Amino acid sequence: MEVNEDRVTVIAARQATRVFKKSSANGKITVYLGKRDFVDHISHVDPIDGVVLIDPDYVKERKVFGHVLAAFKYGREDLDVLGLTFRKDLYLAAKQIYPVQQQYGGGAQGSHELTRLQERLIKKLGDNAYPFYFELPPHCPASVTLQPAPGDTGKPCGVDYELKAFVGENQDDKPHKRNSVRLAIRKIMYAPSKQGEQPSTEVSKDFMMSPSKLHLEASLDKELYHHGENIAVNVHIANNSNRSVKKIKVSVRQFADICLFSTAQYKCTVAEIESDVADPSQRENLGIIVQYKVKVKLCLGALAGELVAELPFILMHPKPEEEEPIQTNCRPSPSQKIEDGDDANLIQLDEEADDIIFEDFARLRLKGETDA
């Protein structure tokens, strides 16, 4: 049957994609990025893909480069004088974005097909939009910020990631603020979907002139916790000794191993054995590895000492649910037909016509960062 537009209005949902953008001080180059957080899935890391919109009349014979830098910062940047720096670069990737060097399509070695986001952005922004694509290797550490102690000043120490695009003659040029764009991004990990084995341990202590031992069993209700959850600690004490337990202390402790520097030490291997067993969750050879343990301590008095048990567990953020798509309304044209019982095909949406919403990158602040 024919349906007139003035009689029937059909509302259809169409997804809109949010894209972050940030321009240089002179407005001659602008970086467009689909997200700020890039997830480490153990088997792979989300690629960093986007486009750079340039003003060819300004760039002229020069080039546009892209850098992704991971660095451990442990001091104030304004004190980097006399060759003394308070940072250690952990990973650096650099590529020429403009002019294009056959990095995309064309069957060139190491080439990448344009992502869906890049295709849509180039179609919307025009011929002066050029794609970039970076893949972080698995060994790169996650973004971590060490909370400052009371009285500390300046930016917190930790591992930071930065995406930078700039205009220059070659990629080793020092970027100028007027024609460069810097964006703070993060490499993150979310809690796995499956629980591991329930943590449990048993420890005992002998005493001189005592008929038997003091035995302690401790366990947690699960291995993986999300931030904000309660941790249930089960403690069982079998005291067959002639000592009495004065006090029981239970604490949650955080350990941060900073794997950045090696000590000057001579080593010589005299015996060696290899094993194929590996823990994929502990792959960082650089960066900061954060671990959590529950410590159960039985205080027995000044002379008898103490008995301690530790239970390691995992504390992570859960993977967030997918954001609700931003919806826009559309109406059928007067020429569209709606057949009886054909509800599934009321309107055919053009996938290429999806909306893009641009959002200023600098308006959102990363947690723990003072400058985006």
CSV table of N, CA and C in Angstrom, one decimal, residues 204-331:
chain,number,residue,atom,x,y,z
A,204,SER,N,52.7,-22.7,59.1
A,204,SER,CA,52.8,-23.3,60.5
A,204,SER,C,54.1,-22.7,61.2
A,205,LYS,N,54.1,-22.8,62.5
A,205,LYS,CA,55.2,-22.3,63.2
A,205,LYS,C,55.5,-23.2,64.4
A,206,ASP,N,56.7,-23.7,64.6
A,206,ASP,CA,57.1,-24.5,65.7
A,206,ASP,C,57.7,-23.6,66.8
A,207,PHE,N,57.5,-24.0,68.1
A,207,PHE,CA,58.1,-23.3,69.2
A,207,PHE,C,58.9,-24.3,70.1
A,208,MET,N,59.9,-23.7,70.6
A,208,MET,CA,60.7,-24.6,71.5
A,208,MET,C,59.9,-24.9,72.8
A,209,MET,N,60.1,-26.1,73.2
A,209,MET,CA,59.4,-26.5,74.4
A,209,MET,C,57.9,-26.5,74.3
A,210,SER,N,57.4,-26.7,73.0
A,210,SER,CA,56.0,-26.7,72.8
A,210,SER,C,55.6,-28.1,72.2
A,211,PRO,N,54.5,-28.6,72.6
A,211,PRO,CA,54.1,-30.0,72.2
A,211,PRO,C,53.7,-30.1,70.7
A,212,SER,N,53.2,-29.0,70.1
A,212,SER,CA,52.8,-29.0,68.7
A,212,SER,C,53.0,-27.6,68.1
A,213,LYS,N,52.4,-27.5,66.9
A,213,LYS,CA,52.6,-26.3,66.1
A,213,LYS,C,51.4,-25.3,66.2
A,214,LEU,N,51.6,-24.1,65.8
A,214,LEU,CA,50.6,-23.1,65.5
A,214,LEU,C,50.3,-23.1,64.0
A,215,HIS,N,49.1,-23.5,63.6
A,215,HIS,CA,48.8,-23.6,62.2
A,215,HIS,C,47.8,-22.5,61.7
A,216,LEU,N,48.1,-21.9,60.6
A,216,LEU,CA,47.2,-20.9,60.1
A,216,LEU,C,46.8,-21.2,58.6
A,217,GLU,N,45.5,-21.2,58.4
A,217,GLU,CA,45.0,-21.3,57.0
A,217,GLU,C,44.2,-20.0,56.6
A,218,ALA,N,44.5,-19.5,55.5
A,218,ALA,CA,43.9,-18.3,55.0
A,218,ALA,C,43.5,-18.5,53.5
A,219,SER,N,42.3,-17.9,53.2
A,219,SER,CA,41.9,-18.0,51.8
A,219,SER,C,41.0,-16.8,51.5
A,220,LEU,N,40.8,-16.5,50.2
A,220,LEU,CA,39.9,-15.5,49.7
A,220,LEU,C,38.8,-16.1,49.0
A,221,ASP,N,37.7,-15.4,48.9
A,221,ASP,CA,36.5,-16.0,48.2
A,221,ASP,C,36.6,-16.1,46.7
A,222,LYS,N,37.6,-15.3,46.1
A,222,LYS,CA,37.8,-15.4,44.7
A,222,LYS,C,39.1,-14.7,44.4
A,223,GLU,N,39.6,-14.9,43.2
A,223,GLU,CA,40.9,-14.3,42.8
A,223,GLU,C,40.8,-12.9,42.2
A,224,LEU,N,39.8,-12.6,41.5
A,224,LEU,CA,39.6,-11.4,40.7
A,224,LEU,C,38.6,-10.5,41.4
A,225,TYR,N,39.0,-9.2,41.7
A,225,TYR,CA,38.1,-8.2,42.2
A,225,TYR,C,38.1,-7.0,41.4
A,226,HIS,N,36.9,-6.3,41.4
A,226,HIS,CA,36.8,-5.1,40.7
A,226,HIS,C,36.9,-3.9,41.7
A,227,HIS,N,37.3,-2.8,41.3
A,227,HIS,CA,37.5,-1.7,42.2
A,227,HIS,C,36.1,-1.4,42.9
A,228,GLY,N,36.2,-1.2,44.2
A,228,GLY,CA,34.9,-0.9,44.9
A,228,GLY,C,34.3,-2.2,45.6
A,229,GLU,N,34.8,-3.4,45.2
A,229,GLU,CA,34.2,-4.6,45.8
A,229,GLU,C,34.8,-4.9,47.1
A,230,ASN,N,34.1,-5.6,48.0
A,230,ASN,CA,34.6,-6.0,49.3
A,230,ASN,C,35.4,-7.3,49.1
A,231,ILE,N,36.4,-7.4,49.9
A,231,ILE,CA,37.3,-8.6,49.8
A,231,ILE,C,37.0,-9.4,51.1
A,232,ALA,N,36.5,-10.7,50.9
A,232,ALA,CA,36.2,-11.5,52.0
A,232,ALA,C,37.5,-12.4,52.3
A,233,VAL,N,38.0,-12.3,53.5
A,233,VAL,CA,39.2,-13.1,53.9
A,233,VAL,C,38.8,-14.1,54.9
A,234,ASN,N,39.0,-15.4,54.6
A,234,ASN,CA,38.7,-16.5,55.6
A,234,ASN,C,39.9,-16.9,56.3
A,235,VAL,N,39.9,-16.9,57.6
A,235,VAL,CA,41.1,-17.2,58.4
A,235,VAL,C,40.7,-18.3,59.4
A,236,HIS,N,41.5,-19.4,59.4
A,236,HIS,CA,41.3,-20.5,60.4
A,236,HIS,C,42.6,-20.8,61.1
A,237,ILE,N,42.5,-20.8,62.4
A,237,ILE,CA,43.7,-20.9,63.3
A,237,ILE,C,43.5,-22.2,64.1
A,238,ALA,N,44.5,-23.1,64.0
A,238,ALA,CA,44.6,-24.3,64.8
A,238,ALA,C,45.8,-24.1,65.7
A,239,ASN,N,45.6,-23.8,67.0
A,239,ASN,CA,46.7,-23.5,67.9
A,239,ASN,C,46.8,-24.7,68.9
A,240,ASN,N,47.8,-25.6,68.6
A,240,ASN,CA,48.1,-26.7,69.4
A,240,ASN,C,49.4,-26.5,70.2
A,241,SER,N,49.8,-25.2,70.2
A,241,SER,CA,51.0,-24.9,70.9
A,241,SER,C,50.7,-24.4,72.3
A,242,ASN,N,51.8,-24.1,73.0
A,242,ASN,CA,51.6,-23.5,74.4
A,242,ASN,C,51.7,-22.0,74.3
A,243,ARG,N,51.6,-21.4,73.1
A,243,ARG,CA,51.6,-19.9,73.0
A,243,ARG,C,50.2,-19.4,72.7
A,244,SER,N,50.0,-18.2,73.0
A,244,SER,CA,48.6,-17.7,72.7
A,244,SER,C,48.8,-16.6,71.7
A,245,VAL,N,47.7,-16.5,70.8
A,245,VAL,CA,47.7,-15.4,69.8
A,245,VAL,C,47.1,-14.2,70.4
A,246,LYS,N,47.9,-13.1,70.5
A,246,LYS,CA,47.5,-11.9,71.1
A,246,LYS,C,46.6,-11.0,70.2
A,247,LYS,N,46.9,-11.1,68.9
A,247,LYS,CA,46.2,-10.2,67.9
A,247,LYS,C,46.3,-10.7,66.5
A,248,ILE,N,45.2,-10.5,65.8
A,248,ILE,CA,45.2,-10.9,64.3
A,248,ILE,C,45.0,-9.6,63.5
A,249,LYS,N,46.0,-9.4,62.6
A,249,LYS,CA,45.9,-8.3,61.7
A,249,LYS,C,45.8,-8.7,60.2
A,250,VAL,N,44.8,-8.1,59.5
A,250,VAL,CA,44.6,-8.4,58.1
A,250,VAL,C,44.7,-7.1,57.4
A,251,SER,N,45.6,-7.0,56.3
A,251,SER,CA,45.8,-5.8,55.6
A,251,SER,C,45.8,-6.2,54.1
A,252,VAL,N,45.5,-5.2,53.3
A,252,VAL,CA,45.6,-5.3,51.8
A,252,VAL,C,46.8,-4.4,51.4
A,253,ARG,N,47.8,-5.0,50.7
A,253,ARG,CA,49.0,-4.3,50.3
A,253,ARG,C,49.1,-4.2,48.8
A,254,GLN,N,49.6,-3.1,48.4
A,254,GLN,CA,49.9,-2.8,46.9
A,254,GLN,C,51.4,-2.8,46.7
A,255,PHE,N,51.9,-3.5,45.7
A,255,PHE,CA,53.3,-3.6,45.4
A,255,PHE,C,53.5,-3.0,44.0
A,256,ALA,N,54.4,-2.1,43.8
A,256,ALA,CA,54.7,-1.5,42.5
A,256,ALA,C,56.2,-1.8,42.2
A,257,ASP,N,56.4,-2.7,41.2
A,257,ASP,CA,57.8,-3.0,40.8
A,257,ASP,C,58.1,-2.1,39.6
A,258,ILE,N,59.1,-1.3,39.7
A,258,ILE,CA,59.6,-0.4,38.6
A,258,ILE,C,60.7,-1.1,37.9
A,259,CYS,N,60.4,-1.6,36.7
A,259,CYS,CA,61.3,-2.3,35.9
A,259,CYS,C,61.9,-1.4,34.8
A,260,LEU,N,62.8,-0.6,35.2
A,260,LEU,CA,63.4,0.4,34.3
A,260,LEU,C,64.9,0.4,34.2
A,261,PHE,N,65.5,0.2,35.3
A,261,PHE,CA,67.0,0.3,35.3
A,261,PHE,C,67.6,-1.0,35.8
A,262,SER,N,68.8,-1.3,35.3
A,262,SER,CA,69.5,-2.4,35.8
A,262,SER,C,70.8,-2.0,36.5
A,263,THR,N,71.1,-2.7,37.5
A,263,THR,CA,72.3,-2.4,38.3
A,263,THR,C,73.6,-2.9,37.6
A,264,ALA,N,74.6,-2.2,37.9
A,264,ALA,CA,75.9,-2.6,37.3
A,264,ALA,C,76.4,-3.8,38.1
A,265,GLN,N,76.4,-4.9,37.5
A,265,GLN,CA,76.7,-6.2,38.2
A,265,GLN,C,77.2,-7.2,37.2
A,266,TYR,N,78.3,-7.9,37.5
A,266,TYR,CA,78.8,-8.9,36.7
A,266,TYR,C,78.1,-10.2,37.0
A,267,LYS,N,77.7,-10.9,35.9
A,267,LYS,CA,77.0,-12.1,36.1
A,267,LYS,C,77.7,-13.2,35.2
A,268,CYS,N,77.7,-14.4,35.7
A,268,CYS,CA,78.2,-15.5,35.0
A,268,CYS,C,77.3,-16.7,35.3
A,269,THR,N,76.8,-17.3,34.2
A,269,THR,CA,75.9,-18.5,34.3
A,269,THR,C,76.7,-19.7,34.5
A,270,VAL,N,76.5,-20.4,35.6
A,270,VAL,CA,77.2,-21.7,35.8
A,270,VAL,C,76.3,-22.9,35.6
A,271,ALA,N,75.0,-22.7,35.7
A,271,ALA,CA,74.0,-23.8,35.4
A,271,ALA,C,72.8,-23.1,34.9
A,272,GLU,N,72.0,-23.9,34.0
A,272,GLU,CA,70.9,-23.3,33.4
A,272,GLU,C,69.8,-24.3,33.1
A,273,ILE,N,68.6,-24.0,33.2
A,273,ILE,CA,67.5,-24.9,32.8
A,273,ILE,C,66.4,-24.0,32.3
A,274,GLU,N,65.7,-24.4,31.2
A,274,GLU,CA,64.7,-23.6,30.6
A,274,GLU,C,63.3,-24.4,30.8
A,275,SER,N,62.3,-23.6,30.8
A,275,SER,CA,60.9,-24.1,30.8
A,275,SER,C,60.0,-23.4,29.9
A,276,ASP,N,59.1,-24.1,29.3
A,276,ASP,CA,58.1,-23.5,28.3
A,276,ASP,C,56.9,-22.9,29.0
A,277,VAL,N,56.8,-23.0,30.3
A,277,VAL,CA,55.6,-22.5,31.0
A,277,VAL,C,55.8,-21.0,31.2
A,278,ALA,N,54.8,-20.2,30.8
A,278,ALA,CA,54.9,-18.7,30.8
A,278,ALA,C,53.5,-18.1,31.2
A,279,ASP,N,53.6,-17.0,32.0
A,279,ASP,CA,52.4,-16.3,32.4
A,279,ASP,C,52.2,-15.2,31.4
A,280,PRO,N,51.2,-15.2,30.5
A,280,PRO,CA,51.0,-14.1,29.5
A,280,PRO,C,50.6,-12.8,30.1
A,281,SER,N,50.2,-12.8,31.4
A,281,SER,CA,49.8,-11.5,32.0
A,281,SER,C,51.0,-10.7,32.5
A,282,GLN,N,52.1,-11.4,32.6
A,282,GLN,CA,53.3,-10.7,33.1
A,282,GLN,C,54.4,-10.6,32.0
A,283,ARG,N,54.1,-9.9,31.0
A,283,ARG,CA,54.9,-9.8,29.8
A,283,ARG,C,55.8,-8.6,29.8
A,284,GLU,N,55.5,-7.6,30.6
A,284,GLU,CA,56.2,-6.3,30.5
A,284,GLU,C,57.7,-6.5,31.0
A,285,ASN,N,58.6,-6.2,30.2
A,285,ASN,CA,60.0,-6.2,30.7
A,285,ASN,C,60.4,-4.7,31.0
A,286,LEU,N,59.6,-3.8,30.8
A,286,LEU,CA,59.8,-2.4,31.2
A,286,LEU,C,58.5,-1.8,31.7
A,287,GLY,N,58.6,-0.8,32.5
A,287,GLY,CA,57.4,-0.1,33.0
A,287,GLY,C,57.2,-0.4,34.5
A,288,ILE,N,55.9,-0.4,34.9
A,288,ILE,CA,55.6,-0.5,36.3
A,288,ILE,C,54.6,-1.7,36.4
A,289,ILE,N,54.9,-2.7,37.2
A,289,ILE,CA,54.1,-3.8,37.4
A,289,ILE,C,53.4,-3.7,38.8
A,290,VAL,N,52.1,-3.6,38.8
A,290,VAL,CA,51.4,-3.4,40.1
A,290,VAL,C,50.8,-4.7,40.5
A,291,GLN,N,51.0,-5.1,41.8
A,291,GLN,CA,50.4,-6.4,42.3
A,291,GLN,C,49.8,-6.1,43.6
A,292,TYR,N,48.8,-7.0,44.0
A,292,TYR,CA,48.1,-6.8,45.3
A,292,TYR,C,48.1,-8.1,46.1
A,293,LYS,N,48.3,-8.0,47.4
A,293,LYS,CA,48.3,-9.1,48.3
A,293,LYS,C,47.5,-8.8,49.5
A,294,VAL,N,46.8,-9.8,50.1
A,294,VAL,CA,46.2,-9.7,51.4
A,294,VAL,C,47.2,-10.4,52.4
A,295,LYS,N,47.5,-9.6,53.4
A,295,LYS,CA,48.5,-10.1,54.4
A,295,LYS,C,47.7,-10.4,55.7
A,296,VAL,N,47.9,-11.6,56.2
A,296,VAL,CA,47.3,-12.0,57.5
A,296,VAL,C,48.4,-12.3,58.5
A,297,LYS,N,48.4,-11.6,59.6
A,297,LYS,CA,49.5,-11.7,60.6
A,297,LYS,C,49.0,-12.0,61.9
A,298,LEU,N,49.5,-13.1,62.6
A,298,LEU,CA,49.2,-13.4,63.9
A,298,LEU,C,50.3,-12.9,64.8
A,299,CYS,N,49.9,-12.0,65.7
A,299,CYS,CA,50.9,-11.4,66.7
A,299,CYS,C,50.9,-12.3,67.9
A,300,LEU,N,52.1,-12.8,68.3
A,300,LEU,CA,52.2,-13.7,69.4
A,300,LEU,C,52.9,-13.2,70.6
A,301,GLY,N,53.2,-11.9,70.6
A,301,GLY,CA,53.9,-11.3,71.7
A,301,GLY,C,55.4,-11.0,71.4
A,302,ALA,N,56.0,-10.3,72.3
A,302,ALA,CA,57.4,-9.9,72.0
A,302,ALA,C,58.4,-11.0,71.8
A,303,LEU,N,58.2,-12.1,72.6
A,303,LEU,CA,59.2,-13.2,72.6
A,303,LEU,C,58.9,-14.2,71.5
A,304,ALA,N,57.6,-14.5,71.3
A,304,ALA,CA,57.2,-15.5,70.4
A,304,ALA,C,57.2,-15.1,69.0
A,305,GLY,N,57.2,-13.8,68.7
A,305,GLY,CA,57.2,-13.3,67.3
A,305,GLY,C,55.9,-13.3,66.6
A,306,GLU,N,55.8,-13.7,65.4
A,306,GLU,CA,54.6,-13.6,64.6
A,306,GLU,C,54.5,-14.7,63.5
A,307,LEU,N,53.4,-14.9,63.0
A,307,LEU,CA,53.1,-15.9,61.9
A,307,LEU,C,52.4,-15.2,60.8
A,308,VAL,N,52.9,-15.2,59.6
A,308,VAL,CA,52.4,-14.4,58.5
A,308,VAL,C,52.1,-15.2,57.3
A,309,ALA,N,50.9,-14.9,56.7
A,309,ALA,CA,50.5,-15.6,55.4
A,309,ALA,C,50.1,-14.5,54.4
A,310,GLU,N,50.5,-14.7,53.2
A,310,GLU,CA,50.1,-13.7,52.1
A,310,GLU,C,49.3,-14.4,51.0
A,311,LEU,N,48.3,-13.7,50.5
A,311,LEU,CA,47.4,-14.2,49.5
A,311,LEU,C,47.4,-13.2,48.3
A,312,PRO,N,48.0,-13.5,47.2
A,312,PRO,CA,47.9,-12.6,46.0
A,312,PRO,C,46.6,-12.6,45.4
A,313,PHE,N,46.1,-11.5,44.9
A,313,PHE,CA,44.9,-11.4,44.1
A,313,PHE,C,45.0,-10.4,43.0
A,314,ILE,N,44.0,-10.3,42.2
A,314,ILE,CA,44.0,-9.4,41.1
A,314,ILE,C,42.9,-8.3,41.3
A,315,LEU,N,43.3,-7.1,41.1
A,315,LEU,CA,42.4,-5.9,41.2
A,315,LEU,C,42.4,-5.1,39.9
A,316,MET,N,41.3,-5.1,39.2
A,316,MET,CA,41.3,-4.5,37.9
A,316,MET,C,39.9,-3.9,37.7
A,317,HIS,N,39.8,-3.0,36.7
A,317,HIS,CA,38.5,-2.4,36.3
A,317,HIS,C,37.8,-3.4,35.3
A,318,PRO,N,36.5,-3.6,35.4
A,318,PRO,CA,35.8,-4.4,34.5
A,318,PRO,C,35.7,-3.8,33.1
A,319,LYS,N,35.6,-4.6,32.1
A,319,LYS,CA,35.4,-4.0,30.8
A,319,LYS,C,34.1,-3.3,30.7
A,320,PRO,N,34.1,-2.0,30.3
A,320,PRO,CA,32.9,-1.3,30.3
A,320,PRO,C,31.9,-1.8,29.2
A,321,GLU,N,30.7,-1.6,29.4
A,321,GLU,CA,29.7,-1.9,28.4
A,321,GLU,C,29.8,-1.0,27.3
A,322,GLU,N,29.3,-1.5,26.1
A,322,GLU,CA,29.3,-0.6,24.9
A,322,GLU,C,28.4,0.6,25.1
A,323,GLU,N,28.9,1.7,24.7
A,323,GLU,CA,28.1,2.9,24.8
A,323,GLU,C,26.8,2.9,24.0
A,324,GLU,N,25.8,3.4,24.5
A,324,GLU,CA,24.5,3.5,23.7
A,324,GLU,C,24.8,4.4,22.5
A,325,PRO,N,24.4,3.9,21.3
A,325,PRO,CA,24.7,4.7,20.1
A,325,PRO,C,23.9,6.0,20.1
A,326,ILE,N,24.5,7.1,19.6
A,326,ILE,CA,23.8,8.3,19.5
A,326,ILE,C,22.9,8.2,18.3
A,327,GLN,N,21.6,8.5,18.5
A,327,GLN,CA,20.6,8.3,17.5
A,327,GLN,C,20.1,9.6,16.9
A,328,THR,N,19.9,9.6,15.6
A,328,THR,CA,19.3,10.7,14.9
A,328,THR,C,18.0,10.2,14.2
A,329,ASN,N,17.1,11.0,14.0
A,329,ASN,CA,15.8,10.7,13.4
A,329,ASN,C,15.8,10.9,11.9
A,330,CYS,N,15.2,10.0,11.1
A,330,CYS,CA,15.1,10.1,9.7
A,330,CYS,C,13.7,9.7,9.3
A,331,ARG,N,13.2,10.3,8.2
A,331,ARG,CA,11.8,10.0,7.7
A,331,ARG,C,11.9,9.4,6.3
